[in-house]
C-alpha cells in the first residue's frame, strides 16, 4: 500500500513538472507570436535612417543632423485610395518630401508638415523622406492616416501652390489675430470603377457638395512644453477625438473663401484643424492640423519664453494699487478718484491713438501712455476744480463703468453670435450699452460714482494679478482693445475655457467690488453727496465780501492787494536791515562824534 502511494506521488510530481514545462513553452510561443505580429505590422524601433509606420499609429521620430530619414508604410489594404503623412514638432521646421532630394513641387517644410499621396492600382507600400532644413536634429511625432474612395481628398483642388495636393492648414499670426488658410478639397474616387489611379473629379463641379468645419483645440494654459503639445496633437489629428474634445468655430464652403481669422492670445497654445465633409456621401476627411502659440520661440526680446515684460508688470501693478485704493476710498477722496479715472481714460485713448498712428517699440509706447495718463488725470481734476461741474466728471466715470459692462456682455457667449462679427453692429451695440450706464445713474450720481469705483477698481486688481499669473479675465477688455487697433479683427473664441484660476479671480473681483461698494455707501450715508469745488468756494467768498458790509472779511483787502502789501513789507524790512548793518566795502566814513565841550568851573 505504501509503495502504491509513493508511485502515485511520483506520477503526480511528474505531471506537475510536465504542466510547468508546457506552460513555459506556451508563454514562449505567445511571446514569439506577439513579436511576429508587431514585426509584421511595422511597429519596431526606428533604425538610423529608416522608420516603418503602421496605418493610424503615432510614432516618435528623430531626424538626425544632415540625414534623410525614410518613412515607410507597407501592406496597405486594397480599399485604401489615398493616405496622408503628417509630422509635428513644437518649433522646429521639418521637410517632408516625395523624393530623396527635395524640390519645389515635391516637398513641404513647416512645423506641422503633411503630404498626401494617391495610390496606384497595385501599390501596397509607400515611402516618404524626412529631413531637417536647418541642419539641426529634429524630434517629433508622425502618423499616417488612410482614406477610402468615398472620403474627400483634403487639398485636392490646390490652386497657386507648388504642391499638387496640399492637405496642410497654414497659420499666420500677429498680436491681434491668427489667420487660418487651407486649400480647397476635392471629392473622392467613388464614381470610378477602379478608384486607384483614376483621374480626380473636376474641382468646379464638386465644390458645391463639400463643407469645411474649422475646429479649435486649446492646449493647457501656460504650458509651452513639447511633451504636452505632442500628446494633444495626437488627439487633434484624429477626426473623432477632435470632434469630441475640440470646438467647432466656423462652418464654411469655398464660396466663403479663406482665410478665416480668430483672436490671438500670446503664450496660449491653440491647435487648428479643418475637417472637410461630403454632404452627399456623408463622409469626411481631416486636413493636417497646425498649432500656434502666437509668439516666437526664437526671439530673445519678445518671444514665448519672455512674455512677462518688466514694464508691463510695473504699469499694471501701479494701476492695481491705485484701483484697490479707489475701490474702498474713491468717493471719500474725490480728487484722488478723479485723477485715477482720468488717468485710465487718458491712457486708454492715447494708447489706441499712438498704436494706430506710429510704429514704436512697446516699452516706449507704454511709457508715453503712462505720461499721457497722468496728463488726463490732471486735466480731469483741474476741470472739476475750476468749473465745479460734478455731473460732467461723474459722466466720465460712468462711461468707464459702461465700457467695462459692455465688454463683459460681449465676453460672454453672446459675443460669439455671427451678427456681432460686423463692425457696425458691434460698435453700435457696444456704444449704446456704454452710454446707457451713466444715463441710468443721473438720478443717483453718488451711488453711480461709488459703484463705478468698486467695479472698476476691483477689475484693476485683476489686471495686476494677470501681469504675474495668466487669467482669461484680462481679455474682457483686451478683446475690445484689439477691435480698436485692428479694423479687421473679429472676435471668435480668443481665450480658452475658464480654469480654476479664472474662477478664483472672478471670486476676488466680486468680493472686492461688493465690499468696496458697501463700505463706501455706509461711510458716505450722512456726508454731502460730493465735496464742493475749491474755486467755486473761493469765488463765492469773494462775492460775499464785496456785497456784505457787515462781514468782517469785507474790510480785508483783496488777494492781489494783500500780496503786493506783503512784498512791499518784505522789501522795507530788507532795507532797514541793510541800513543797520552796512557792507564792509562801503567807502563812506562814519561820522565821528565831537567831544563834549569842556565845562568851566565857576
Coordinates of C-alpha atoms in Angstrom, one line a residue:
X1 CA 0.0 0.0 0.0
X2 CA 2.8 2.4 0.9
X3 CA 4.5 1.5 -2.3
X4 CA 1.4 2.4 -4.4
X5 CA 1.2 5.8 -2.6
X6 CA 4.8 6.5 -3.4
X7 CA 4.3 5.6 -7.0
X8 CA 1.2 7.9 -7.2
X9 CA 3.1 10.7 -5.6
X10 CA 5.9 10.3 -8.1
X11 CA 3.4 10.3 -11.0
X12 CA 1.8 13.5 -9.6
X13 CA 5.1 15.3 -9.4
X14 CA 6.0 14.2 -12.9
X15 CA 2.6 15.6 -14.2
X16 CA 3.3 18.9 -12.4
X17 CA 6.7 19.2 -14.0
X18 CA 5.3 18.4 -17.4
X19 CA 2.5 21.0 -16.9
X20 CA 5.0 23.6 -15.8
X21 CA 7.2 22.9 -18.9
X22 CA 4.1 23.1 -21.1
X23 CA 3.1 26.5 -19.5
X24 CA 6.6 27.8 -20.1
X25 CA 6.5 26.6 -23.7
X26 CA 3.1 28.2 -24.2
X27 CA 4.4 31.5 -22.8
X28 CA 7.4 31.3 -25.1
X29 CA 5.2 30.7 -28.2
X30 CA 2.8 33.5 -27.1
X31 CA 5.7 36.0 -26.9
X32 CA 7.0 34.8 -30.3
X33 CA 3.6 35.3 -31.9
X34 CA 3.3 38.8 -30.4
X35 CA 6.8 39.7 -31.6
X36 CA 5.9 38.4 -35.1
X37 CA 2.6 40.4 -35.2
X38 CA 4.4 43.6 -34.2
X39 CA 7.1 43.0 -36.7
X40 CA 4.6 42.2 -39.4
X41 CA 2.6 45.4 -38.5
X42 CA 5.7 47.5 -38.7
X43 CA 5.9 48.6 -35.1
X44 CA 9.5 48.3 -34.1
X45 CA 12.2 50.8 -33.0
X46 CA 13.4 53.3 -35.6
X47 CA 16.6 52.4 -37.5
X48 CA 19.2 55.1 -38.1
X49 CA 17.8 56.3 -41.4
X50 CA 14.5 54.4 -41.7
X51 CA 11.3 54.2 -39.7
X52 CA 8.4 51.9 -40.5
X53 CA 4.8 53.1 -39.8
X54 CA 1.6 51.3 -39.4
X55 CA -1.6 52.9 -40.5
X56 CA -3.2 55.2 -37.8
X57 CA -0.3 54.6 -35.3
X58 CA 1.7 57.5 -33.9
X59 CA 5.4 57.1 -33.7
X60 CA 8.1 59.3 -32.1
X61 CA 10.7 60.0 -34.9
X62 CA 14.1 61.7 -34.6
X63 CA 15.6 63.2 -37.7
X64 CA 19.4 63.4 -37.2
X65 CA 21.5 66.3 -38.4
X66 CA 22.3 66.3 -42.2
X67 CA 20.5 63.0 -42.6
X68 CA 17.5 61.9 -44.6
X69 CA 15.1 59.5 -42.9
X70 CA 12.8 57.2 -44.9
X71 CA 9.2 56.9 -43.7
X72 CA 7.9 53.6 -45.0
X73 CA 4.4 52.1 -44.8
X74 CA 3.6 48.7 -46.2
X75 CA 0.8 46.1 -46.5
X76 CA -1.7 48.9 -47.4
X77 CA -5.2 47.4 -47.8
X78 CA -6.7 47.4 -51.3
X79 CA -9.7 49.6 -50.4
X80 CA -7.4 52.5 -49.4
X81 CA -7.1 55.0 -52.2
X82 CA -5.1 57.9 -50.6
X83 CA -3.1 58.3 -47.5
X84 CA -1.5 61.3 -45.6
X85 CA 1.7 61.5 -43.7
X86 CA 1.9 64.2 -41.1
X87 CA 4.8 65.2 -38.8
X88 CA 4.6 67.6 -35.9
X89 CA 7.2 69.4 -33.8
X90 CA 6.9 72.3 -31.3
X91 CA 9.0 75.0 -33.0
X92 CA 11.5 73.3 -35.5
X93 CA 10.8 73.1 -39.2
X94 CA 10.8 69.7 -40.9
X95 CA 10.8 69.0 -44.6
X96 CA 8.6 66.1 -45.9
X97 CA 9.4 65.1 -49.5
X98 CA 8.1 62.6 -52.0
X99 CA 11.7 62.2 -53.3
X100 CA 15.0 61.8 -51.6
X101 CA 16.2 65.1 -53.0
X102 CA 13.5 67.7 -52.2
X103 CA 12.3 70.1 -54.9
X104 CA 9.8 72.9 -55.1
X105 CA 6.9 70.8 -56.2
X106 CA 7.6 67.6 -54.2
X107 CA 8.3 68.8 -50.7
X108 CA 6.7 70.8 -47.9
X109 CA 8.5 72.5 -45.0
X110 CA 6.7 73.5 -41.8
X111 CA 6.5 72.9 -38.1
X112 CA 3.3 70.9 -38.8
X113 CA 4.0 69.4 -42.2
X114 CA 2.0 66.9 -44.2
X115 CA 1.8 65.2 -47.6
X116 CA -1.0 63.4 -49.4
X117 CA -0.3 60.5 -51.8
X118 CA -2.9 58.9 -54.1
X119 CA -2.2 55.2 -54.5
X120 CA -1.8 53.3 -57.7
X121 CA -3.9 50.2 -58.5
X122 CA -1.4 47.5 -57.3
X123 CA 0.5 49.6 -54.8
X124 CA 1.0 48.0 -51.4
X125 CA 3.7 50.2 -49.9
X126 CA 4.9 53.8 -50.0
X127 CA 8.0 55.7 -49.0
X128 CA 8.5 59.4 -48.0
X129 CA 11.6 61.2 -46.9
X130 CA 12.1 63.4 -43.8
X131 CA 15.0 65.8 -43.2
X132 CA 15.8 68.9 -41.2
X133 CA 16.2 72.1 -43.3
X134 CA 18.2 73.9 -40.6
X135 CA 20.9 71.2 -40.3
X136 CA 19.9 70.6 -36.7
X137 CA 18.4 67.4 -35.2
X138 CA 14.6 67.4 -35.0
X139 CA 12.4 65.2 -32.9
X140 CA 8.6 65.0 -33.3
X141 CA 5.6 62.7 -33.7
X142 CA 4.4 61.3 -37.0
X143 CA 1.3 59.4 -38.2
X144 CA -0.1 58.0 -41.4
X145 CA -3.8 58.2 -41.9
X146 CA -5.7 56.1 -44.6
X147 CA -8.7 57.2 -46.6
X148 CA -11.1 55.2 -48.9
X149 CA -12.6 56.1 -52.2
X150 CA -15.7 57.8 -50.8
X151 CA -13.7 60.1 -48.5
X152 CA -12.9 63.6 -49.7
X153 CA -9.3 64.5 -50.7
X154 CA -8.0 67.4 -48.4
X155 CA -6.3 70.0 -50.5
X156 CA -7.2 68.2 -53.7
X157 CA -8.1 71.4 -55.5
X158 CA -5.0 73.4 -54.5
X159 CA -4.5 76.4 -56.8
X160 CA -1.5 78.6 -56.8
X161 CA 0.5 76.1 -54.7
X162 CA 3.7 74.2 -55.6
X163 CA 2.2 71.0 -54.2
X164 CA -0.4 69.5 -56.5
X165 CA -2.3 68.3 -53.4
X166 CA -1.9 70.4 -50.3
X167 CA -3.5 68.9 -47.2
X168 CA -1.9 71.4 -44.8
X169 CA -3.5 74.0 -42.6
X170 CA -1.4 77.2 -42.8
X171 CA -1.4 79.6 -39.9
X172 CA -0.2 83.2 -39.7
X173 CA -0.5 85.2 -36.5
X174 CA 0.0 88.7 -35.1
X175 CA -0.5 90.3 -31.8
X176 CA -4.2 90.7 -32.5
X177 CA -5.3 87.7 -34.6
X178 CA -4.5 84.3 -36.1
X179 CA -5.4 83.6 -39.7
X180 CA -6.2 80.1 -40.9
X181 CA -5.5 79.3 -44.6
X182 CA -6.2 76.0 -46.4
X183 CA -6.6 74.8 -50.0
X184 CA -9.9 73.6 -51.3
X185 CA -10.6 69.9 -51.2
X186 CA -11.9 67.5 -53.8
X187 CA -14.4 64.6 -53.7
X188 CA -13.1 61.1 -53.6
X189 CA -12.9 58.5 -56.4
X190 CA -16.2 56.6 -55.6
X191 CA -17.6 57.5 -59.1
X192 CA -14.8 55.4 -60.7
X193 CA -15.0 51.7 -61.1
X194 CA -11.3 51.4 -60.4
X195 CA -10.7 54.0 -57.7
X196 CA -7.0 53.7 -57.6
X197 CA -5.2 55.6 -60.3
X198 CA -8.3 57.3 -61.6
X199 CA -8.2 61.0 -62.6
X200 CA -9.6 63.4 -59.9
X201 CA -13.0 64.9 -60.5
X202 CA -13.3 68.5 -61.8
X203 CA -12.9 70.9 -58.9
X204 CA -15.5 73.4 -60.2
X205 CA -18.1 70.7 -60.2
X206 CA -17.5 69.1 -56.8
X207 CA -17.2 72.2 -54.5
X208 CA -20.9 72.5 -54.0
X209 CA -21.1 69.3 -52.1
X210 CA -18.2 69.9 -49.7
X211 CA -18.4 71.7 -46.3
X212 CA -15.4 72.7 -44.2
X213 CA -15.6 72.7 -40.4
X214 CA -12.9 74.7 -38.6
X215 CA -12.0 73.4 -35.1
X216 CA -10.1 74.9 -32.2
X217 CA -8.4 72.8 -29.6
X218 CA -6.8 74.7 -26.7
X219 CA -3.7 73.5 -25.0
X220 CA -3.3 73.8 -21.2
X221 CA -2.8 77.5 -20.4
X222 CA 0.8 78.4 -19.7
X223 CA 2.1 75.0 -20.8
X224 CA 4.7 75.5 -23.5
X225 CA 6.3 72.1 -23.1
X226 CA 6.9 69.9 -26.2
X227 CA 5.6 66.8 -24.4
X228 CA 2.2 68.5 -23.8
X229 CA 2.0 69.6 -27.5
X230 CA 2.9 66.2 -28.9
X231 CA 0.3 64.5 -26.6
X232 CA -2.5 66.8 -27.5
X233 CA -1.6 66.9 -31.3
X234 CA -2.4 63.1 -31.4
X235 CA -6.0 64.0 -30.1
X236 CA -6.4 66.7 -32.7
X237 CA -5.1 64.6 -35.6
X238 CA -8.0 62.1 -35.1
X239 CA -11.3 63.3 -36.5
X240 CA -13.5 61.6 -33.9
X241 CA -11.4 62.8 -30.9
X242 CA -11.2 66.3 -32.4
X243 CA -15.0 66.4 -32.6
X244 CA -15.3 65.3 -29.0
X245 CA -12.6 67.5 -27.4
X246 CA -12.3 70.4 -29.8
X247 CA -14.9 73.1 -30.5
X248 CA -16.2 74.0 -34.0
X249 CA -15.8 77.7 -34.6
X250 CA -16.8 78.0 -38.3
X251 CA -18.5 76.1 -41.0
X252 CA -17.5 77.2 -44.5
X253 CA -17.9 76.5 -48.1
X254 CA -15.3 77.6 -50.6
X255 CA -17.7 80.2 -51.7
X256 CA -17.0 81.9 -48.4
X257 CA -13.3 81.8 -49.1
X258 CA -10.3 81.7 -46.8
X259 CA -8.5 82.9 -44.7
X260 CA -10.5 82.7 -41.5
X261 CA -9.4 85.0 -38.7
X262 CA -9.5 84.4 -35.0
X263 CA -8.1 86.2 -32.0
X264 CA -4.6 85.7 -30.8
X265 CA -3.5 85.2 -27.2
X266 CA 0.3 85.2 -27.0
X267 CA 1.5 82.3 -24.9
X268 CA -1.8 80.3 -25.3
X269 CA -1.3 77.2 -27.4
X270 CA -4.1 76.5 -29.9
X271 CA -4.4 73.7 -32.4
X272 CA -6.5 74.4 -35.5
X273 CA -7.9 71.6 -37.5
X274 CA -10.1 71.6 -40.6
X275 CA -12.5 68.6 -41.4
X276 CA -14.0 68.5 -44.9
X277 CA -17.3 66.7 -45.2
X278 CA -19.0 65.4 -48.3
X279 CA -22.7 66.2 -47.7
X280 CA -23.9 63.7 -50.4
X281 CA -22.0 60.6 -49.3
X282 CA -21.8 61.7 -45.6
X283 CA -18.1 61.1 -45.5
X284 CA -15.3 63.2 -44.1
X285 CA -11.5 63.7 -44.0
X286 CA -9.1 65.7 -41.9
X287 CA -6.5 68.2 -43.0
X288 CA -3.1 68.2 -41.3
X289 CA -3.7 70.1 -38.0
X290 CA -1.5 73.0 -37.2
X291 CA -0.7 74.7 -33.9
X292 CA 0.4 78.2 -32.8
X293 CA 1.3 80.0 -29.5
X294 CA 1.0 83.4 -31.2
X295 CA 4.6 84.1 -30.3
X296 CA 8.1 83.1 -31.4
X297 CA 10.4 80.7 -29.6
X298 CA 13.5 82.1 -31.3
X299 CA 13.0 85.7 -30.4
X300 CA 15.1 86.8 -27.4
X301 CA 13.3 90.1 -26.9
X302 CA 9.6 89.3 -27.1
X303 CA 9.4 85.5 -27.5
X304 CA 7.2 82.9 -25.9
X305 CA 9.7 82.4 -23.1
X306 CA 9.9 86.2 -22.3
X307 CA 6.2 87.2 -22.4
X308 CA 6.2 88.8 -18.9
X309 CA 7.8 92.2 -19.6
X310 CA 9.0 94.2 -16.6
X311 CA 7.4 97.4 -18.0
X312 CA 4.0 95.7 -18.2
X313 CA 4.3 94.3 -14.7
X314 CA 5.3 97.7 -13.3
X315 CA 2.5 99.5 -15.2
X316 CA -0.3 97.2 -14.2
X317 CA 1.0 96.8 -10.6
X318 CA 0.7 100.6 -10.1
X319 CA -2.7 100.5 -11.7
X320 CA -3.8 97.7 -9.4
X321 CA -2.6 99.5 -6.3
X322 CA -4.5 102.6 -7.4
X323 CA -7.6 100.6 -8.2
X324 CA -7.6 98.9 -4.8
X325 CA -7.5 102.4 -3.1
X326 CA -10.3 103.7 -5.4
X327 CA -12.3 100.6 -4.7
X328 CA -12.6 101.3 -1.0
X329 CA -11.9 105.0 -0.6
X330 CA -12.5 106.6 -4.0
X331 CA -15.6 108.7 -3.2
X332 CA -14.2 109.8 0.2
X333 CA -11.0 111.1 -1.6
X334 CA -12.8 112.6 -4.6
X335 CA -9.8 114.4 -6.1
X336 CA -7.7 111.1 -6.0
X337 CA -10.6 109.2 -7.6
X338 CA -10.9 111.8 -10.4
X339 CA -7.2 111.7 -11.0
X340 CA -7.2 107.9 -11.3
X341 CA -10.2 107.7 -13.5
X342 CA -8.8 110.4 -15.8
X343 CA -5.5 108.5 -15.8
X344 CA -7.3 105.4 -17.0
X345 CA -9.4 107.2 -19.6
X346 CA -6.4 109.2 -21.0
X347 CA -4.0 106.3 -21.1
X348 CA -6.5 104.0 -22.9
X349 CA -7.3 106.6 -25.6
X350 CA -3.7 107.6 -26.1
X351 CA -2.5 104.0 -26.4
X352 CA -5.0 103.4 -29.2
X353 CA -4.0 106.6 -30.9
X354 CA -0.3 106.1 -30.8
X355 CA -0.5 102.4 -31.8
X356 CA -2.6 103.2 -34.8
X357 CA -0.6 106.2 -36.0
X358 CA 3.1 105.4 -35.1
X359 CA 5.4 102.5 -35.2
X360 CA 7.2 102.5 -31.8
X361 CA 8.7 99.9 -29.5
X362 CA 6.3 98.5 -27.0
X363 CA 8.2 99.9 -23.9
X364 CA 8.3 103.4 -25.5
X365 CA 4.6 103.3 -26.2
X366 CA 3.8 102.1 -22.7
X367 CA 6.0 104.9 -21.2
X368 CA 4.3 107.6 -23.3
X369 CA 0.9 106.1 -22.4
X370 CA 1.7 106.4 -18.7
X371 CA 2.8 110.1 -19.2
X372 CA -0.4 110.9 -21.1
X373 CA -2.4 109.1 -18.5
X374 CA -1.1 111.5 -15.8
X375 CA -2.0 114.4 -18.1
X376 CA -5.5 113.1 -18.4
X377 CA -5.9 112.7 -14.7
X378 CA -4.6 116.2 -14.0
X379 CA -7.0 117.7 -16.6
X380 CA -10.0 115.9 -15.1
X381 CA -9.1 117.2 -11.6
X382 CA -8.5 120.7 -12.9
X383 CA -11.8 120.7 -14.8
X384 CA -13.6 119.9 -11.5
X385 CA -11.5 122.4 -9.5
X386 CA -12.1 125.3 -12.0
X387 CA -15.7 124.7 -13.1
X388 CA -17.1 122.7 -10.3
X389 CA -19.3 120.5 -12.6
X390 CA -19.7 117.3 -10.6
X391 CA -22.1 115.8 -13.2
X392 CA -19.6 116.2 -16.0
X393 CA -16.9 114.4 -14.1
X394 CA -19.3 111.7 -12.9
X395 CA -20.3 111.1 -16.6
X396 CA -16.7 110.4 -17.4
X397 CA -16.5 107.9 -14.5
X398 CA -19.8 106.4 -15.6
X399 CA -18.5 105.9 -19.1
X400 CA -15.7 103.9 -17.7
X401 CA -18.2 101.7 -15.9
X402 CA -20.3 101.4 -19.1
X403 CA -17.3 100.4 -21.1
X404 CA -16.5 97.7 -18.6
X405 CA -20.1 96.4 -18.5
X406 CA -20.3 96.4 -22.3
X407 CA -17.1 94.5 -22.6
X408 CA -18.4 91.9 -20.1
X409 CA -21.5 91.4 -22.2
X410 CA -19.5 90.7 -25.3
X411 CA -17.1 88.4 -23.4
X412 CA -20.0 86.1 -22.8
X413 CA -21.2 83.6 -25.4
X414 CA -23.5 86.4 -26.7
X415 CA -20.3 87.9 -28.3
X416 CA -19.9 84.7 -30.4
X417 CA -23.1 85.4 -32.4
X418 CA -22.4 85.8 -36.1
X419 CA -24.3 89.1 -36.2
X420 CA -21.6 90.8 -34.0
X421 CA -18.8 90.0 -36.4
X422 CA -20.0 93.0 -38.3
X423 CA -18.0 96.0 -37.1
X424 CA -21.1 98.3 -37.5
X425 CA -23.4 96.1 -35.4
X426 CA -20.8 95.6 -32.8
X427 CA -19.8 99.2 -32.2
X428 CA -23.4 100.5 -32.3
X429 CA -24.5 97.9 -29.7
X430 CA -21.4 98.5 -27.6
X431 CA -21.8 102.3 -27.6
X432 CA -25.5 102.0 -26.6
X433 CA -24.6 99.9 -23.6
X434 CA -21.7 102.2 -22.7
X435 CA -23.9 105.3 -22.8
X436 CA -26.9 103.9 -21.0
X437 CA -24.9 103.3 -17.8
X438 CA -24.1 106.9 -17.0
X439 CA -27.7 107.9 -18.1
X440 CA -29.1 105.4 -15.6
X441 CA -27.1 106.9 -12.7
X442 CA -28.0 110.5 -13.5
X443 CA -30.8 110.3 -10.9
X444 CA -28.4 108.8 -8.3
X445 CA -25.0 110.4 -9.1
X446 CA -23.3 109.5 -5.7
X447 CA -24.4 105.8 -5.9
X448 CA -23.3 105.6 -9.5
X449 CA -19.9 107.0 -8.7
X450 CA -19.4 104.6 -5.8
X451 CA -20.5 101.6 -8.0
X452 CA -18.0 102.7 -10.7
X453 CA -15.2 102.9 -8.1
X454 CA -16.0 99.5 -6.8
X455 CA -16.3 97.6 -10.1
X456 CA -13.5 99.4 -12.0
X457 CA -11.1 99.4 -9.0
X458 CA -11.6 95.7 -8.4
X459 CA -11.0 94.9 -12.0
X460 CA -7.8 96.8 -11.9
X461 CA -6.6 94.4 -9.2
X462 CA -7.5 91.5 -11.5
X463 CA -5.4 93.1 -14.3
X464 CA -2.5 93.5 -11.8
X465 CA -2.6 89.8 -10.9
X466 CA -2.8 88.9 -14.6
X467 CA 0.7 90.5 -15.1
X468 CA 2.1 87.7 -13.0
X469 CA -0.4 84.8 -13.3
X470 CA -2.3 84.3 -16.6
X471 CA -6.1 84.7 -16.3
X472 CA -8.6 84.8 -19.1
X473 CA -10.5 87.7 -17.5
X474 CA -7.9 90.1 -18.9
X475 CA -9.4 89.5 -22.3
X476 CA -12.6 91.1 -21.2
X477 CA -11.1 94.5 -22.2
X478 CA -8.3 93.2 -24.4
X479 CA -10.8 91.9 -26.9
X480 CA -12.3 95.4 -27.3
X481 CA -8.8 96.9 -27.4
X482 CA -7.9 94.6 -30.3
X483 CA -11.0 95.7 -32.2
X484 CA -9.9 99.3 -31.7
X485 CA -6.5 98.6 -33.0
X486 CA -7.4 96.3 -35.9
X487 CA -10.3 97.1 -38.1
X488 CA -10.5 93.6 -39.5
X489 CA -10.5 91.9 -36.1
X490 CA -13.4 89.6 -35.4
X491 CA -13.7 88.1 -32.0
X492 CA -14.0 84.3 -32.2
X493 CA -13.2 82.4 -29.0
X494 CA -10.0 84.3 -28.3
X495 CA -9.4 82.7 -24.9
X496 CA -9.6 79.1 -23.9
X497 CA -12.1 77.6 -21.5
X498 CA -12.2 79.0 -18.0
X499 CA -9.8 77.4 -15.5
X500 CA -9.6 77.2 -11.7
X501 CA -7.6 80.4 -11.6
X502 CA -10.2 82.2 -13.6
X503 CA -13.0 81.2 -11.2
X504 CA -10.7 82.3 -8.3
X505 CA -10.1 85.7 -9.9
X506 CA -13.9 86.1 -10.5
X507 CA -14.4 85.5 -6.8
X508 CA -11.8 88.1 -5.9
X509 CA -13.3 90.6 -8.3
X510 CA -16.8 90.1 -6.9
X511 CA -15.7 90.2 -3.3
X512 CA -13.6 93.3 -3.7
X513 CA -16.2 95.1 -5.7
X514 CA -19.1 94.3 -3.4
X515 CA -17.1 95.1 -0.3
X516 CA -15.9 98.4 -1.6
X517 CA -19.4 99.5 -2.7
X518 CA -21.0 98.5 0.7
X519 CA -18.2 100.2 2.7
X520 CA -18.4 103.5 0.8
X521 CA -22.2 103.6 0.8
X522 CA -22.0 103.1 4.6
X523 CA -19.4 105.7 5.2
X524 CA -20.9 108.3 3.0
X525 CA -24.5 107.9 4.1
X526 CA -24.5 111.1 6.2
X527 CA -22.0 113.2 4.4
X528 CA -22.7 115.6 1.5
X529 CA -23.1 113.9 -1.9
X530 CA -19.9 115.5 -3.3
X531 CA -17.3 117.8 -1.9
X532 CA -17.5 121.4 -3.1
X533 CA -15.1 122.8 -5.7
X534 CA -12.3 124.9 -4.1
X535 CA -12.5 127.5 -6.9
X536 CA -16.3 127.8 -6.6
X537 CA -16.0 128.3 -2.9
X538 CA -13.3 131.0 -3.3
X539 CA -15.4 132.9 -5.9
X540 CA -18.5 132.8 -3.7
X541 CA -16.5 134.1 -0.7
X542 CA -15.1 136.9 -2.8
X543 CA -18.6 137.9 -4.0
X544 CA -19.8 137.8 -0.4
X545 CA -17.0 140.1 0.7
X546 CA -17.9 142.6 -2.0
X547 CA -21.6 142.9 -1.1
X548 CA -21.8 142.3 2.6
X549 CA -20.5 145.3 4.5
X550 CA -21.2 143.8 7.9
X551 CA -19.0 140.8 7.1
X552 CA -15.5 141.4 8.8
X553 CA -13.9 139.9 5.7
X554 CA -15.4 142.8 3.7
X555 CA -12.7 145.1 5.0
X556 CA -9.9 142.8 4.2
X557 CA -8.1 143.9 1.0
X558 CA -8.4 141.6 -2.0
X559 CA -5.8 139.0 -2.6
X560 CA -3.7 140.9 -5.1
X561 CA -3.5 143.9 -2.8
X562 CA -2.5 141.7 0.1
X563 CA 0.2 140.1 -1.9
X564 CA 1.6 143.5 -3.0
X565 CA 1.5 144.7 0.5
X566 CA 3.3 141.6 1.7
X567 CA 6.0 142.0 -0.9
X568 CA 6.4 145.7 0.0
X569 CA 6.7 144.8 3.6
X570 CA 9.5 142.3 2.9
X571 CA 11.4 144.9 0.8
X572 CA 11.1 147.6 3.5
X573 CA 12.3 145.2 6.2
X574 CA 15.3 144.3 4.0
X575 CA 16.2 147.9 3.5
X576 CA 16.1 148.6 7.3
X577 CA 18.4 145.6 8.0
X578 CA 20.8 146.9 5.3
X579 CA 20.9 150.3 6.9
X580 CA 21.7 148.8 10.3
X581 CA 24.4 146.6 9.0
X582 CA 26.3 148.4 6.2
X583 CA 28.6 146.5 4.0
X584 CA 32.4 146.3 4.7
X585 CA 33.1 147.7 1.2
X586 CA 31.1 150.9 1.8
X587 CA 33.7 153.8 1.4
X588 CA 31.6 156.4 3.1
X589 CA 33.3 157.1 6.5
X590 CA 31.1 157.0 9.5
X591 CA 30.7 160.5 11.2
X592 CA 32.8 160.9 14.3
X593 CA 31.0 162.3 17.3
X594 CA 32.6 165.6 18.6
X595 CA 33.9 165.5 22.2
X596 CA 31.7 167.2 24.7
X597 CA 32.6 170.9 25.4
X598 CA 34.7 171.5 28.5
X599 CA 32.8 172.7 31.5
X600 CA 34.5 175.8 33.2
X601 CA 34.1 175.7 36.9
X602 CA 32.6 178.8 38.5

